[in-house]
Amino acid sequence: LKRSRCTLLMVTHDRYFLDRVCNTVMELDHGNVYVYKGDYENYLEKRQERIENYNAETDKVRNLLRRELEWMHASPCARTGKAKARKNAFYELQDRASQVYRTNKLSLEEIGAASRLGTKIIDCKHLGLSLDGKPLVKDFTYNFQRYERVGIVGGNGTGKTTFINVLTGNTGPGFPFEVTGTVERGESLNIGYYRQDGMSFDEDQTVLETVNDTHLLGRFMFPHDMLNNRIRKLSGGEKRRLYLLTILMRQPNLLVMDEPTNDLDIVTLIVLEEYLREFKGTLII
């Protein structure tokens, strides 16, 4: 794409991809579109300047408003056209002075600590996994450790998700793969499993009916005016954020995340990365 001679318009939450490929960033924010020439890093710098300038202008307006307020209190209620115009301008100033730029902030600080983790996590002995005689995993022996962070990589169709399902015991009836060997899980495991296709919400429920905690919902950028929205009205990213909340609020000590970056927005991804760095449990991604 960097070498292509075409014009490219893309929507992405992958900020590394965005930074490498794009030379113009358009931001949709508070009903406006802002255009920044340059890469994603430049956008972050210029956006911060824009917000600081806006808030500085608000401070100037507030100073002017204080002077106008003194005039309003000191002047008799004159009925001249000039006085009326100045009073109208005062109310416009009052409205502008209340407009401080605040960005929505996601907070995972109050989710709570992971539940206590025992010494045994997942022990695999000679684990094998095959489909119609075709092996996906052969003779895998490994003991997952406390506080370990494990990344599972491989091409599409190599069986990463299936492998994770076997590790966590999410096979169920009709599981088409043949499993050999043993998988033993610790008794104290509290598994939080963020799936690629794991959202099973009742689309007719409201946000508040799904997670009955207004404080946590607010921390996850679901303001009061969204709490009575039906799940079906949420965007894909909002559903993913709500889904993430339903998992983290259970305070898992083994967190399994299957391609979590697909639909989460940039703000959520940044905060999630920080949360996972401090996560007091075992992590498989």
Short mmCIF file of C-alpha atoms in Angstrom, two decimals:
data_model
loop_
_atom_site.label_atom_id
_atom_site.label_comp_id
_atom_site.label_asym_id
_atom_site.label_seq_id
_atom_site.Cartn_x
_atom_site.Cartn_y
_atom_site.Cartn_z
CA LEU A 1 0.00 0.00 0.00
CA LYS A 2 2.89 2.38 0.66
CA ARG A 3 4.20 1.77 -2.86
CA SER A 4 0.80 1.83 -4.54
CA ARG A 5 0.00 4.82 -6.77
CA CYS A 6 -3.68 4.77 -5.86
CA THR A 7 -5.55 6.94 -3.39
CA LEU A 8 -6.32 4.91 -0.29
CA LEU A 9 -9.14 5.56 2.20
CA MET A 10 -9.22 3.18 5.15
CA VAL A 11 -10.88 2.80 8.51
CA THR A 12 -8.73 0.98 11.05
CA HIS A 13 -8.13 0.58 14.77
CA ASP A 14 -4.60 -0.75 14.18
CA ARG A 15 -2.52 2.30 15.02
CA TYR A 16 0.78 0.69 13.96
CA PHE A 17 -0.60 -0.11 10.51
CA LEU A 18 -2.09 3.39 10.37
CA ASP A 19 1.23 4.99 11.26
CA ARG A 20 3.17 3.03 8.62
CA VAL A 21 0.76 3.49 5.72
CA CYS A 22 -1.19 6.76 6.01
CA ASN A 23 0.00 10.29 5.31
CA THR A 24 -3.30 12.00 6.20
CA VAL A 25 -5.50 11.31 9.23
CA MET A 26 -9.13 12.42 9.46
CA GLU A 27 -10.63 12.39 12.95
CA LEU A 28 -14.37 12.30 13.60
CA ASP A 29 -14.95 13.93 16.97
CA HIS A 30 -17.90 15.73 18.63
CA GLY A 31 -19.71 16.16 15.32
CA ASN A 32 -16.73 17.56 13.42
CA VAL A 33 -14.12 16.18 11.03
CA TYR A 34 -10.55 17.35 11.63
CA VAL A 35 -7.86 16.79 8.99
CA TYR A 36 -4.21 16.26 9.93
CA LYS A 37 -1.49 16.01 7.28
CA GLY A 38 1.05 13.43 8.35
CA ASP A 39 1.21 10.04 10.02
CA TYR A 40 -0.50 8.84 13.20
CA GLU A 41 2.26 10.15 15.46
CA ASN A 42 1.85 13.61 13.95
CA TYR A 43 -1.92 13.34 14.43
CA LEU A 44 -1.48 12.65 18.16
CA GLU A 45 0.72 15.72 18.57
CA LYS A 46 -1.51 18.06 16.54
CA ARG A 47 -4.68 16.77 18.19
CA GLN A 48 -3.26 17.56 21.63
CA GLU A 49 -2.36 21.06 20.42
CA ARG A 50 -5.92 21.54 19.13
CA ILE A 51 -7.44 20.52 22.46
CA GLU A 52 -5.06 22.73 24.45
CA ASN A 53 -5.79 25.70 22.17
CA TYR A 54 -9.53 25.15 22.48
CA ASN A 55 -9.36 25.02 26.27
CA ALA A 56 -7.07 28.07 26.35
CA GLU A 57 -9.64 29.96 24.28
CA THR A 58 -12.29 28.85 26.77
CA ASP A 59 -10.22 30.37 29.60
CA LYS A 60 -10.05 33.69 27.70
CA VAL A 61 -13.79 33.64 27.20
CA ARG A 62 -14.29 33.01 30.92
CA ASN A 63 -12.18 36.05 31.78
CA LEU A 64 -14.24 38.13 29.41
CA LEU A 65 -17.40 36.66 30.89
CA ARG A 66 -16.36 37.78 34.38
CA ARG A 67 -16.00 41.37 33.16
CA GLU A 68 -19.34 41.22 31.41
CA LEU A 69 -20.95 39.80 34.51
CA GLU A 70 -19.67 42.81 36.48
CA TRP A 71 -21.25 45.08 33.87
CA MET A 72 -24.54 43.17 34.04
CA HIS A 73 -24.67 43.59 37.82
CA ALA A 74 -23.56 47.20 37.80
CA SER A 75 -25.75 48.52 34.96
CA PRO A 76 -29.40 49.40 35.33
CA CYS A 77 -31.74 47.37 33.17
CA ALA A 78 -31.48 49.82 30.28
CA ARG A 79 -33.78 49.21 27.38
CA THR A 80 -31.51 50.67 24.74
CA GLY A 81 -30.65 48.62 21.69
CA LYS A 82 -26.95 48.60 22.63
CA ALA A 83 -27.63 47.26 26.10
CA LYS A 84 -29.91 44.54 24.75
CA ALA A 85 -27.31 43.51 22.19
CA ARG A 86 -24.64 43.38 24.87
CA LYS A 87 -26.89 41.27 27.11
CA ASN A 88 -27.52 38.86 24.23
CA ALA A 89 -23.78 38.65 23.61
CA PHE A 90 -23.31 37.95 27.31
CA TYR A 91 -25.52 34.87 27.14
CA GLU A 92 -23.60 33.63 24.10
CA LEU A 93 -20.35 34.08 26.03
CA GLN A 94 -21.86 32.20 28.95
CA ASP A 95 -22.65 29.27 26.70
CA ARG A 96 -19.15 29.22 25.16
CA ALA A 97 -17.46 29.52 28.57
CA SER A 98 -19.04 26.25 29.68
CA GLN A 99 -17.53 24.30 26.79
CA VAL A 100 -14.34 22.69 28.02
CA TYR A 101 -13.01 19.92 25.78
CA ARG A 102 -13.09 16.59 27.61
CA THR A 103 -12.13 13.32 25.96
CA ASN A 104 -13.85 10.08 26.89
CA LYS A 105 -11.55 8.05 29.09
CA LEU A 106 -11.76 4.32 29.57
CA SER A 107 -10.69 3.13 33.02
CA LEU A 108 -9.95 -0.45 34.01
CA GLU A 109 -8.62 0.54 37.43
CA GLU A 110 -11.77 -0.42 39.33
CA ILE A 111 -12.36 -3.78 37.67
CA GLY A 112 -10.65 -5.38 40.64
CA ALA A 113 -7.71 -7.69 41.06
CA ALA A 114 -7.56 -11.18 39.59
CA SER A 115 -8.83 -13.86 41.92
CA ARG A 116 -6.20 -15.91 43.77
CA LEU A 117 -4.17 -18.15 41.49
CA GLY A 118 -2.85 -21.54 42.60
CA THR A 119 0.43 -23.10 41.56
CA LYS A 120 -1.20 -25.34 38.96
CA ILE A 121 -2.47 -23.62 35.83
CA ILE A 122 -2.76 -25.93 32.80
CA ASP A 123 -0.57 -29.03 32.46
CA CYS A 124 -0.43 -30.70 29.04
CA LYS A 125 1.07 -34.17 28.58
CA HIS A 126 1.55 -35.62 25.09
CA LEU A 127 -1.40 -33.61 23.81
CA GLY A 128 -2.43 -34.44 20.27
CA LEU A 129 -5.10 -32.81 18.11
CA SER A 130 -6.18 -34.01 14.66
CA LEU A 131 -9.06 -33.76 12.19
CA ASP A 132 -9.82 -36.61 9.79
CA GLY A 133 -6.35 -37.98 10.39
CA LYS A 134 -4.65 -34.64 9.71
CA PRO A 135 -2.62 -33.57 12.78
CA LEU A 136 -2.82 -30.00 14.03
CA VAL A 137 -0.83 -30.62 17.22
CA LYS A 138 1.43 -33.59 17.96
CA ASP A 139 2.86 -34.72 21.29
CA PHE A 140 2.64 -31.33 23.03
CA THR A 141 3.89 -31.39 26.63
CA TYR A 142 3.97 -28.11 28.54
CA ASN A 143 3.07 -26.76 31.98
CA PHE A 144 1.70 -23.24 31.85
CA GLN A 145 3.09 -21.13 34.71
CA ARG A 146 1.69 -18.54 37.10
CA TYR A 147 1.90 -14.98 35.71
CA GLU A 148 3.16 -16.27 32.36
CA ARG A 149 2.21 -14.34 29.21
CA VAL A 150 1.93 -16.69 26.26
CA GLY A 151 1.38 -15.61 22.66
CA ILE A 152 0.08 -18.21 20.20
CA VAL A 153 0.97 -17.44 16.58
CA GLY A 154 0.36 -19.19 13.28
CA GLY A 155 -1.30 -18.75 9.90
CA ASN A 156 -5.04 -18.79 9.28
CA GLY A 157 -6.50 -22.27 9.60
CA THR A 158 -3.59 -23.77 11.54
CA GLY A 159 -5.81 -24.42 14.57
CA LYS A 160 -4.94 -21.66 17.05
CA THR A 161 -8.52 -21.18 18.26
CA THR A 162 -9.16 -24.94 18.35
CA PHE A 163 -5.97 -25.40 20.37
CA ILE A 164 -7.10 -22.75 22.87
CA ASN A 165 -10.52 -24.40 23.15
CA VAL A 166 -8.86 -27.70 24.07
CA LEU A 167 -6.62 -26.01 26.65
CA THR A 168 -9.58 -24.31 28.32
CA GLY A 169 -11.99 -27.24 28.02
CA ASN A 170 -14.34 -25.49 25.59
CA THR A 171 -14.88 -28.48 23.34
CA GLY A 172 -18.45 -29.52 24.07
CA PRO A 173 -20.59 -32.13 22.30
CA GLY A 174 -20.02 -32.48 18.58
CA PHE A 175 -16.42 -31.29 18.78
CA PRO A 176 -15.06 -32.67 15.49
CA PHE A 177 -11.39 -33.01 16.46
CA GLU A 178 -9.77 -36.09 17.92
CA VAL A 179 -7.89 -35.30 21.13
CA THR A 180 -5.21 -37.55 22.60
CA GLY A 181 -3.02 -37.14 25.68
CA THR A 182 -4.10 -35.24 28.79
CA VAL A 183 -4.90 -31.66 29.80
CA GLU A 184 -5.13 -30.97 33.54
CA ARG A 185 -6.35 -27.62 34.90
CA GLY A 186 -5.77 -26.17 38.35
CA GLU A 187 -8.70 -26.19 40.76
CA SER A 188 -8.40 -22.46 41.49
CA LEU A 189 -8.58 -21.45 37.82
CA ASN A 190 -11.08 -18.70 37.04
CA ILE A 191 -10.92 -18.48 33.25
CA GLY A 192 -11.95 -15.36 31.36
CA TYR A 193 -12.19 -16.23 27.65
CA TYR A 194 -12.49 -13.39 25.14
CA ARG A 195 -13.54 -15.12 21.92
CA GLN A 196 -13.50 -13.98 18.33
CA ASP A 197 -17.18 -14.88 17.96
CA GLY A 198 -18.09 -15.20 21.61
CA MET A 199 -20.61 -12.39 22.01
CA SER A 200 -23.91 -14.02 22.87
CA PHE A 201 -25.94 -11.01 24.00
CA ASP A 202 -29.70 -10.79 24.00
CA GLU A 203 -30.05 -8.10 21.34
CA ASP A 204 -33.31 -6.84 22.92
CA GLN A 205 -31.72 -6.26 26.32
CA THR A 206 -30.48 -2.83 27.30
CA VAL A 207 -26.87 -2.05 28.18
CA LEU A 208 -27.85 -1.73 31.84
CA GLU A 209 -29.73 -5.04 31.81
CA THR A 210 -26.60 -6.71 30.43
CA VAL A 211 -24.24 -5.20 33.02
CA ASN A 212 -26.15 -3.93 36.05
CA ASP A 213 -23.43 -1.59 37.32
CA THR A 214 -23.70 2.04 36.24
CA HIS A 215 -20.29 2.92 37.73
CA LEU A 216 -18.41 0.24 35.78
CA LEU A 217 -20.36 1.06 32.62
CA GLY A 218 -19.32 4.68 32.98
CA ARG A 219 -15.70 3.59 33.35
CA PHE A 220 -16.09 1.68 30.08
CA MET A 221 -17.38 4.79 28.27
CA PHE A 222 -21.07 3.94 28.44
CA PRO A 223 -22.59 7.24 29.69
CA HIS A 224 -26.03 7.49 31.29
CA ASP A 225 -27.74 8.39 28.03
CA MET A 226 -26.62 5.04 26.57
CA LEU A 227 -27.66 2.77 29.44
CA ASN A 228 -31.17 2.20 28.09
CA ASN A 229 -30.00 1.57 24.52
CA ARG A 230 -30.83 -1.87 23.16
CA ILE A 231 -27.79 -4.05 22.40
CA ARG A 232 -28.86 -4.23 18.74
CA LYS A 233 -28.37 -0.45 18.45
CA LEU A 234 -24.72 -0.57 19.55
CA SER A 235 -21.90 -0.44 17.04
CA GLY A 236 -19.66 -3.47 16.60
CA GLY A 237 -16.92 -1.79 18.63
CA GLU A 238 -19.32 -0.84 21.43
CA LYS A 239 -20.54 -4.44 21.64
CA ARG A 240 -16.92 -5.63 21.84
CA ARG A 241 -16.19 -3.15 24.62
CA LEU A 242 -19.26 -4.30 26.55
CA TYR A 243 -18.24 -7.93 25.95
CA LEU A 244 -14.76 -7.18 27.32
CA LEU A 245 -16.33 -5.64 30.43
CA THR A 246 -18.47 -8.75 31.07
CA ILE A 247 -15.28 -10.85 31.08
CA LEU A 248 -12.99 -8.61 33.15
CA MET A 249 -15.61 -7.90 35.82
CA ARG A 250 -15.52 -11.62 36.75
CA GLN A 251 -11.91 -11.04 37.88
CA PRO A 252 -10.37 -14.02 36.05
CA ASN A 253 -6.91 -15.26 37.03
CA LEU A 254 -6.37 -16.94 33.63
CA LEU A 255 -7.23 -14.54 30.83
CA VAL A 256 -7.49 -16.00 27.31
CA MET A 257 -7.88 -13.51 24.46
CA ASP A 258 -8.45 -14.73 20.91
CA GLU A 259 -7.55 -11.86 18.55
CA PRO A 260 -8.79 -9.07 20.84
CA THR A 261 -7.54 -6.23 18.63
CA ASN A 262 -9.94 -6.90 15.74
CA ASP A 263 -12.82 -4.61 16.75
CA LEU A 264 -11.68 -2.65 19.79
CA ASP A 265 -11.12 1.05 19.17
CA ILE A 266 -7.73 2.71 19.63
CA VAL A 267 -8.51 4.22 23.06
CA THR A 268 -9.70 0.85 24.38
CA LEU A 269 -6.63 -0.92 22.98
CA ILE A 270 -4.23 1.51 24.64
CA VAL A 271 -5.88 1.10 28.04
CA LEU A 272 -6.19 -2.68 27.60
CA GLU A 273 -2.46 -2.96 26.87
CA GLU A 274 -1.68 -1.10 30.10
CA TYR A 275 -4.10 -3.31 32.04
CA LEU A 276 -2.54 -6.51 30.66
CA ARG A 277 0.97 -5.34 31.57
CA GLU A 278 -0.15 -5.12 35.20
CA PHE A 279 -2.45 -8.17 35.14
CA LYS A 280 -1.78 -10.42 38.16
CA GLY A 281 -2.60 -13.68 36.49
CA THR A 282 -1.71 -15.91 33.56
CA LEU A 283 -2.37 -14.57 30.06
CA ILE A 284 -2.78 -16.49 26.77
CA ILE A 285 -3.23 -14.49 23.56
#
